[in-house]
mmCIF file of C-alpha atoms in Angstrom:
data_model
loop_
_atom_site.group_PDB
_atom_site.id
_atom_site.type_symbol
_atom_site.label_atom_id
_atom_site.label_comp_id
_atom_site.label_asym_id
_atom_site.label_seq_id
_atom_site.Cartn_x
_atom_site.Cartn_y
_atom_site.Cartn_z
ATOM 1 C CA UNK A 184 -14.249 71.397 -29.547
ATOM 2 C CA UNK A 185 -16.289 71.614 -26.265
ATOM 3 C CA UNK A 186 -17.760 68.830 -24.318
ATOM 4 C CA UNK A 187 -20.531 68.188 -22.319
ATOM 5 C CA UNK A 188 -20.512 66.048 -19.652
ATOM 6 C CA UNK A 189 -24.050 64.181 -19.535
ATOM 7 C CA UNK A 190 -25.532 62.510 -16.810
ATOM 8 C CA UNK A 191 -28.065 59.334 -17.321
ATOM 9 C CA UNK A 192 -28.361 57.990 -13.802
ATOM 10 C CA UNK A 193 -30.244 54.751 -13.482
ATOM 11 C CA UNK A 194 -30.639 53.829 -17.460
ATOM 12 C CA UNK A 195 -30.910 50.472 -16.199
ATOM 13 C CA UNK A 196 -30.235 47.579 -18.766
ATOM 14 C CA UNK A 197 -32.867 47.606 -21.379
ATOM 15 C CA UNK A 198 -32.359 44.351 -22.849
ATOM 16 C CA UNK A 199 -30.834 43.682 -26.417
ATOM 17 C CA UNK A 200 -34.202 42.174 -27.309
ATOM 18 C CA UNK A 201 -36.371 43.365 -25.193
ATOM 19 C CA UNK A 202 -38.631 40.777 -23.123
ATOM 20 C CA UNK A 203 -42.257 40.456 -25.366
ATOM 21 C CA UNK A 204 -39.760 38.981 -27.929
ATOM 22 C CA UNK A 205 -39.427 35.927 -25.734
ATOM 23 C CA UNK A 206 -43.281 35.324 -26.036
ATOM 24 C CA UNK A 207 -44.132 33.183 -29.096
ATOM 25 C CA UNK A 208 -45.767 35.344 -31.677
ATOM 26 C CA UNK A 209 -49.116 35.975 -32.651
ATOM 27 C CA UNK A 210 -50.800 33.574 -35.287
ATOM 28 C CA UNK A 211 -53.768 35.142 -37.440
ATOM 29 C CA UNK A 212 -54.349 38.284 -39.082
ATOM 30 C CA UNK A 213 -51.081 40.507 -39.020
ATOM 31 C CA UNK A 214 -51.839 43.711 -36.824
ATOM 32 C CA UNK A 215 -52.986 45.606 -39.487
ATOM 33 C CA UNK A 216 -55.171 43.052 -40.454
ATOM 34 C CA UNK A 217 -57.481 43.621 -37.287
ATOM 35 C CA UNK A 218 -59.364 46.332 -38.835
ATOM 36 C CA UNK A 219 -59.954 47.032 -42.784
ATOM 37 C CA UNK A 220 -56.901 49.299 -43.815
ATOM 38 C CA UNK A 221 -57.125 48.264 -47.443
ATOM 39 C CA UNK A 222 -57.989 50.951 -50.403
ATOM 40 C CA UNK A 223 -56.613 49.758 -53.161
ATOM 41 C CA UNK A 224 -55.955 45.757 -52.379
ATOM 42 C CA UNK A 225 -57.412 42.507 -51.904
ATOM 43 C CA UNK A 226 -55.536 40.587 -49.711
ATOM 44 C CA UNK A 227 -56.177 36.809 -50.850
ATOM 45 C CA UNK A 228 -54.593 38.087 -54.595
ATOM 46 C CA UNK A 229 -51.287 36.435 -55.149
ATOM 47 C CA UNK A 230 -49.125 37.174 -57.604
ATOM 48 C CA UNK A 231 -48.105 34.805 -60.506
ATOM 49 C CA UNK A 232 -45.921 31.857 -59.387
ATOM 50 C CA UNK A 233 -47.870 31.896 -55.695
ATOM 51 C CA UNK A 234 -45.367 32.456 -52.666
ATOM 52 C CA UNK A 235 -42.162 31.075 -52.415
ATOM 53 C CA UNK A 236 -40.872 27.334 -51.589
ATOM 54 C CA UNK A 237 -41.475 27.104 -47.804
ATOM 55 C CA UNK A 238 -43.504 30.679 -47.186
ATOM 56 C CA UNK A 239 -46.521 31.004 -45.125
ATOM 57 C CA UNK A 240 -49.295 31.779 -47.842
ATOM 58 C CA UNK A 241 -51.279 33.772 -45.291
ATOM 59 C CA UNK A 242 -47.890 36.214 -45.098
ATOM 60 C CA UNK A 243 -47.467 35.703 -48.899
ATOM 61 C CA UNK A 244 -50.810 37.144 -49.454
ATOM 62 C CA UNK A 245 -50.898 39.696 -47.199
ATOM 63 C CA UNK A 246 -47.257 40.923 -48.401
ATOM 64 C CA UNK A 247 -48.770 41.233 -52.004
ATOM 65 C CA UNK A 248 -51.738 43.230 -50.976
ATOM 66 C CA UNK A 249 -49.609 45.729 -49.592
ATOM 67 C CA UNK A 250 -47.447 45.671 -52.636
ATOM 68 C CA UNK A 251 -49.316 47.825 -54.224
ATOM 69 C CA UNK A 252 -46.966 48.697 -57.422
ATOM 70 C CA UNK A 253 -45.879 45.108 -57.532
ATOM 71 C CA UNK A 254 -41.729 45.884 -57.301
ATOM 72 C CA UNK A 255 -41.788 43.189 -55.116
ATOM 73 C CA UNK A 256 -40.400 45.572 -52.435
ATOM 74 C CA UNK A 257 -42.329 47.477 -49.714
ATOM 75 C CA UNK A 258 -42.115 50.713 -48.900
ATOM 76 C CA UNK A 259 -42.661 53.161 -45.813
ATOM 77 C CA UNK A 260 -45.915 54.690 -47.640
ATOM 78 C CA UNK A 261 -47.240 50.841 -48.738
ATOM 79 C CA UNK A 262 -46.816 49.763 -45.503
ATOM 80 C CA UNK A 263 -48.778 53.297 -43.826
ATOM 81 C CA UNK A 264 -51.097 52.111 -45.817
ATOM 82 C CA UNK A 265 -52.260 49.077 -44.596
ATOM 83 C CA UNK A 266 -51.755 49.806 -40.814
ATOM 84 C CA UNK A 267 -54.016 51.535 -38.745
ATOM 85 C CA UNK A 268 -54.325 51.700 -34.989
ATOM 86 C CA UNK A 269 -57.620 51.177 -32.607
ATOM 87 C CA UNK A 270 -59.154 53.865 -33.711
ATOM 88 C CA UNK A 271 -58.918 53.488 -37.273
ATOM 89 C CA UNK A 272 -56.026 56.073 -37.978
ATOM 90 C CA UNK A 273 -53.221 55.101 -40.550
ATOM 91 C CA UNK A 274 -49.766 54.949 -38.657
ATOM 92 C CA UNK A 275 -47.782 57.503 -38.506
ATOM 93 C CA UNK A 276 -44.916 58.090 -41.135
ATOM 94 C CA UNK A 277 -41.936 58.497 -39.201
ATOM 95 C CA UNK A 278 -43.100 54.490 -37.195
ATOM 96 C CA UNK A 279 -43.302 52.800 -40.351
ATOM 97 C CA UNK A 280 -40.088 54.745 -41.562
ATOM 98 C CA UNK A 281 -38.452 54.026 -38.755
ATOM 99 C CA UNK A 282 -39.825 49.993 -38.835
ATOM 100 C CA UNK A 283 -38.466 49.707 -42.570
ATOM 101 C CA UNK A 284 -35.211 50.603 -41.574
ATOM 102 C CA UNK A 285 -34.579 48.349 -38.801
ATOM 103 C CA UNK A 286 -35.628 45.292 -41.300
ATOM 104 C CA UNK A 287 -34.091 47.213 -44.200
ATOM 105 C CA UNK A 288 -30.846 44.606 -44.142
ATOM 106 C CA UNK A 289 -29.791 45.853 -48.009
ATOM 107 C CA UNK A 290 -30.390 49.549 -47.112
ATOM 108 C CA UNK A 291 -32.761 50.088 -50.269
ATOM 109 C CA UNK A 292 -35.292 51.738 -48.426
ATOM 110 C CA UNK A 293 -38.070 49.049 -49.113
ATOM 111 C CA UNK A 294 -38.435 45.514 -47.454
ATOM 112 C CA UNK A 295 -38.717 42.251 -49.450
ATOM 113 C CA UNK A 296 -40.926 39.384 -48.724
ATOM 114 C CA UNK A 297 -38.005 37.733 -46.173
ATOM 115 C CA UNK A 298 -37.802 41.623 -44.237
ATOM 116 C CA UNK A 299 -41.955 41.654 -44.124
ATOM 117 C CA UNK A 300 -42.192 38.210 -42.044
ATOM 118 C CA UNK A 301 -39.811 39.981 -39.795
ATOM 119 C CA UNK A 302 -41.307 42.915 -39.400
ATOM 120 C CA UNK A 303 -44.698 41.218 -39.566
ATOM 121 C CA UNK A 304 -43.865 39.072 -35.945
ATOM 122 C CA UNK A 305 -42.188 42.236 -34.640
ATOM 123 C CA UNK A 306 -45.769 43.959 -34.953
ATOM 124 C CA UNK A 307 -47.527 41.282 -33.386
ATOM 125 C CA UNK A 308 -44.873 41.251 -30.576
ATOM 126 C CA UNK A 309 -45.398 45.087 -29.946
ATOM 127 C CA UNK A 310 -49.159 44.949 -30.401
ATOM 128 C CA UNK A 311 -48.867 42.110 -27.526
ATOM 129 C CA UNK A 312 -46.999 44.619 -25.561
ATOM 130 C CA UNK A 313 -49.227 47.779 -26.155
ATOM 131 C CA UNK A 314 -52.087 45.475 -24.767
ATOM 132 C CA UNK A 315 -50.419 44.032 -21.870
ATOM 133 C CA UNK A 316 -49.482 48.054 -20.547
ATOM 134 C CA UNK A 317 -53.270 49.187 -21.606
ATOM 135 C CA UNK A 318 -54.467 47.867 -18.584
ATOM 136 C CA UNK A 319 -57.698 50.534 -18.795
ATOM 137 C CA UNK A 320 -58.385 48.534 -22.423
ATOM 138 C CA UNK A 321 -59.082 52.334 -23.947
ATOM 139 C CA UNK A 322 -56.740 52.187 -26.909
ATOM 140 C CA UNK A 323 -54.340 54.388 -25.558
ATOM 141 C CA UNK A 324 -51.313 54.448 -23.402
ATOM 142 C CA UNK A 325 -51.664 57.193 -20.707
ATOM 143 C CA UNK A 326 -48.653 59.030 -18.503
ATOM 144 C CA UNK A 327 -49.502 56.106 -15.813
ATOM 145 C CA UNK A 328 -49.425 53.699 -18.479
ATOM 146 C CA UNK A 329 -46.185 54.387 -19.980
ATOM 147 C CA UNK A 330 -44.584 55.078 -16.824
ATOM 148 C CA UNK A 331 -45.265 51.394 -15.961
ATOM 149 C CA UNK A 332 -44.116 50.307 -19.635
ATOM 150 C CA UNK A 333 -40.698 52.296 -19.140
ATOM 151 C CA UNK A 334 -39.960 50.305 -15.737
ATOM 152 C CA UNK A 335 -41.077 46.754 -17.368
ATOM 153 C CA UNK A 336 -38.874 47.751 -20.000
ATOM 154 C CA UNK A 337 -35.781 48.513 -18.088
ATOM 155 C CA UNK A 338 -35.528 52.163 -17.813
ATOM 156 C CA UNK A 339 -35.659 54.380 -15.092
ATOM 157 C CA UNK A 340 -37.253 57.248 -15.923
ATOM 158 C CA UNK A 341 -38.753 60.310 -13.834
ATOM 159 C CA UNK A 342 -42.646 60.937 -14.117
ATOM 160 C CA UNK A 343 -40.996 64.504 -15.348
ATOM 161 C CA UNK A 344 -39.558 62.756 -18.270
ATOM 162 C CA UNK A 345 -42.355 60.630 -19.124
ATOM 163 C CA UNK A 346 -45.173 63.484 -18.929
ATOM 164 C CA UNK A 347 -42.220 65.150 -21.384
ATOM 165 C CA UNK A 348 -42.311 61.891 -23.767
ATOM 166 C CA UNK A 349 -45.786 62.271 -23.609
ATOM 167 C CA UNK A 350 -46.007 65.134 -25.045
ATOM 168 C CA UNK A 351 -43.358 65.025 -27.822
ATOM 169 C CA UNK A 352 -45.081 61.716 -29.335
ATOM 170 C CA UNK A 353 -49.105 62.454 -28.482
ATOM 171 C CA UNK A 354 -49.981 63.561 -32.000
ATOM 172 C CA UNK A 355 -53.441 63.109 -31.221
ATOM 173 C CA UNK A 356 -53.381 65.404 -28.894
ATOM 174 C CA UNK A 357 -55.093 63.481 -25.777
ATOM 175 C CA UNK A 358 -52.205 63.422 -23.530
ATOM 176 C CA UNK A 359 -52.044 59.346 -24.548
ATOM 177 C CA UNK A 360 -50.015 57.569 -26.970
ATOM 178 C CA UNK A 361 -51.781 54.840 -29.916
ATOM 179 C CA UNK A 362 -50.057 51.868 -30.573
ATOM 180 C CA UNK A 363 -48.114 53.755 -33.542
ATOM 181 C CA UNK A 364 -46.433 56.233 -31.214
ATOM 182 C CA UNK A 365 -45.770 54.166 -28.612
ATOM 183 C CA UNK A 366 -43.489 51.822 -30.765
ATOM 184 C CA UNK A 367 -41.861 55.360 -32.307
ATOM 185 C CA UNK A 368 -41.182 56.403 -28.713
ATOM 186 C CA UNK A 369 -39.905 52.807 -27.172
ATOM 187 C CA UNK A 370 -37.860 52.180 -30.559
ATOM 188 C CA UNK A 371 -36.407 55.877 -30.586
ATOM 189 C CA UNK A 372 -35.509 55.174 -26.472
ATOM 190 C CA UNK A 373 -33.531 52.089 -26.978
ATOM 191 C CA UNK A 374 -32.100 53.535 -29.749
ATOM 192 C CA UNK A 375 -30.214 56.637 -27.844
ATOM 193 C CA UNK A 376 -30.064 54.568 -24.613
ATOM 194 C CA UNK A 377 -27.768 52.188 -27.001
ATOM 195 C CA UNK A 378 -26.070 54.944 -27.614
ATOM 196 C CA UNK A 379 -25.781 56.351 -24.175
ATOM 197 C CA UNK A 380 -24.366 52.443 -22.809
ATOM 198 C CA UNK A 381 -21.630 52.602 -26.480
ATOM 199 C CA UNK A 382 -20.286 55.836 -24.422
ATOM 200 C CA UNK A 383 -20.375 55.092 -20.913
ATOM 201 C CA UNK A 384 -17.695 52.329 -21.154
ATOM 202 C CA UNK A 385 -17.291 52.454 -17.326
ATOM 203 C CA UNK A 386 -20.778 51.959 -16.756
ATOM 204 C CA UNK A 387 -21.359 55.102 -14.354
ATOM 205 C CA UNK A 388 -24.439 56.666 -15.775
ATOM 206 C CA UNK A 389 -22.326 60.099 -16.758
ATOM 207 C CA UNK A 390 -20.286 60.596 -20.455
ATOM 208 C CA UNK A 391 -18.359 63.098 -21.971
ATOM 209 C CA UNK A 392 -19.572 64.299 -24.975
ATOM 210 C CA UNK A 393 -18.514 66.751 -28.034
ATOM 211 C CA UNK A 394 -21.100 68.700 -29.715
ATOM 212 C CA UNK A 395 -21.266 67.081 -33.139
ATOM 213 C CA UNK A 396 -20.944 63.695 -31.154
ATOM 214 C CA UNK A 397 -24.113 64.417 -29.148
ATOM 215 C CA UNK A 398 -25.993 66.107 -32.244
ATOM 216 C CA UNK A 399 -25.493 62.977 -33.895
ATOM 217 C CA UNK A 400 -26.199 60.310 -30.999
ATOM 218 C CA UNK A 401 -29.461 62.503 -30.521
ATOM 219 C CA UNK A 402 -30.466 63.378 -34.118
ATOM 220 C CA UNK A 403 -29.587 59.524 -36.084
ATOM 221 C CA UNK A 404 -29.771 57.639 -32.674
ATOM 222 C CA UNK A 405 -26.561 55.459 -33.376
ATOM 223 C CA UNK A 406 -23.221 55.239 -31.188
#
């Protein structure tokens, strides 16, 4: 089968957990709880029993609201809907598909209460991080922006690649990202630079690749 020999100079080491994760998380309203995402819930209704032994009731209540057919699960399209960005747009499908899985520890395809105050801190930590690169304060992170968020974060990227990132995850079309694209993008990044670092056991910045090995590293993001 052919190869490819691939060439990643400078990945840098983006760290295992990446450094907003060190800062304590947010306490409050959840980050979808900053602006009124709710069609079909109330979030103060609990379901019978009340949350369980030791749960924050705040959490408890806002993991029933999004709950909507009471399976006690979560799913990718409950949790789209009860997150929106700044400017009042649900999240995209593929970042709240893609934030399921990574708390998904049973692989059902839905979160449980446990998974949600997980994934519930990990939102606050990247809304923390959005903020901190959206230095202008306009909602958006622009090609400057991100470029800045890519070196705090370890990589090093060209401003070619960036304005290229830029383009595959604006899906509003501004030449910016919202806060849902921007965690797509970072999470999808460390995800293939992961892979990248599984391959490049001599740590030179260049493997050797087959074709169904690099379709899969690029397509699934996994070593």
């Amino acid at each position: 089968m052919t190869s490819y020999s691939v060439r990643m100079s400078g990945y840098g080491q983006p760290p295992g957990q990446p450094y907003y994760q060190q800062q304590q998380p947010t306490h409050g309203a959840p980050a979808y709880a900053q602006q009124p995402a709710y069609q079909h819930a109330s979030p103060g209704r609990v379901q019978a029993g009340g949350p369980p032994p030791g749960a924050d009731p705040t959490l408890w209540s806002w993991f029933v609201a999004v709950d909507q057919d009471r399976s006690g699960q979560i799913s990718a399209d409950e949790l789209r809907q009860a997150l929106t960005n700044s400017n009042w747009s649900y999240f995209n499908p593929e970042t709240c598909r893609l934030m399921i899985n990574i708390f998904d520890r049973d692989h059902s395809g839905t979160i449980n209460f446990q998974e949600f105050c997980g994934l519930w801190q990990y939102l606050q930590q990247w809304r923390a991080t959005f903020d901190s690169f959206d230095t202008d304060r306009s909602g958006n992170i622009d090609q400057r922006e991100l470029q800045t968020a890519f070196q705090r974060l370890g990589y090093s990227l060209s401003p070619n690649f960036t304005r290229l990132v830029l383009s595959r995850f604006d899906t509003q079309g501004h030449r910016a990202l919202k806060l849902d694209d921007f965690i797509q993008c970072c999470v999808l990044l460390h995800m293939l630079t992961d892979s990248f670092r599984a391959r490049d056991t001599q740590k030179r910045g260049v493997i050797q690749i087959n074709y169904e090995d690099f379709m899969t590293m690029t397509i699934l993001g996994k070593p």
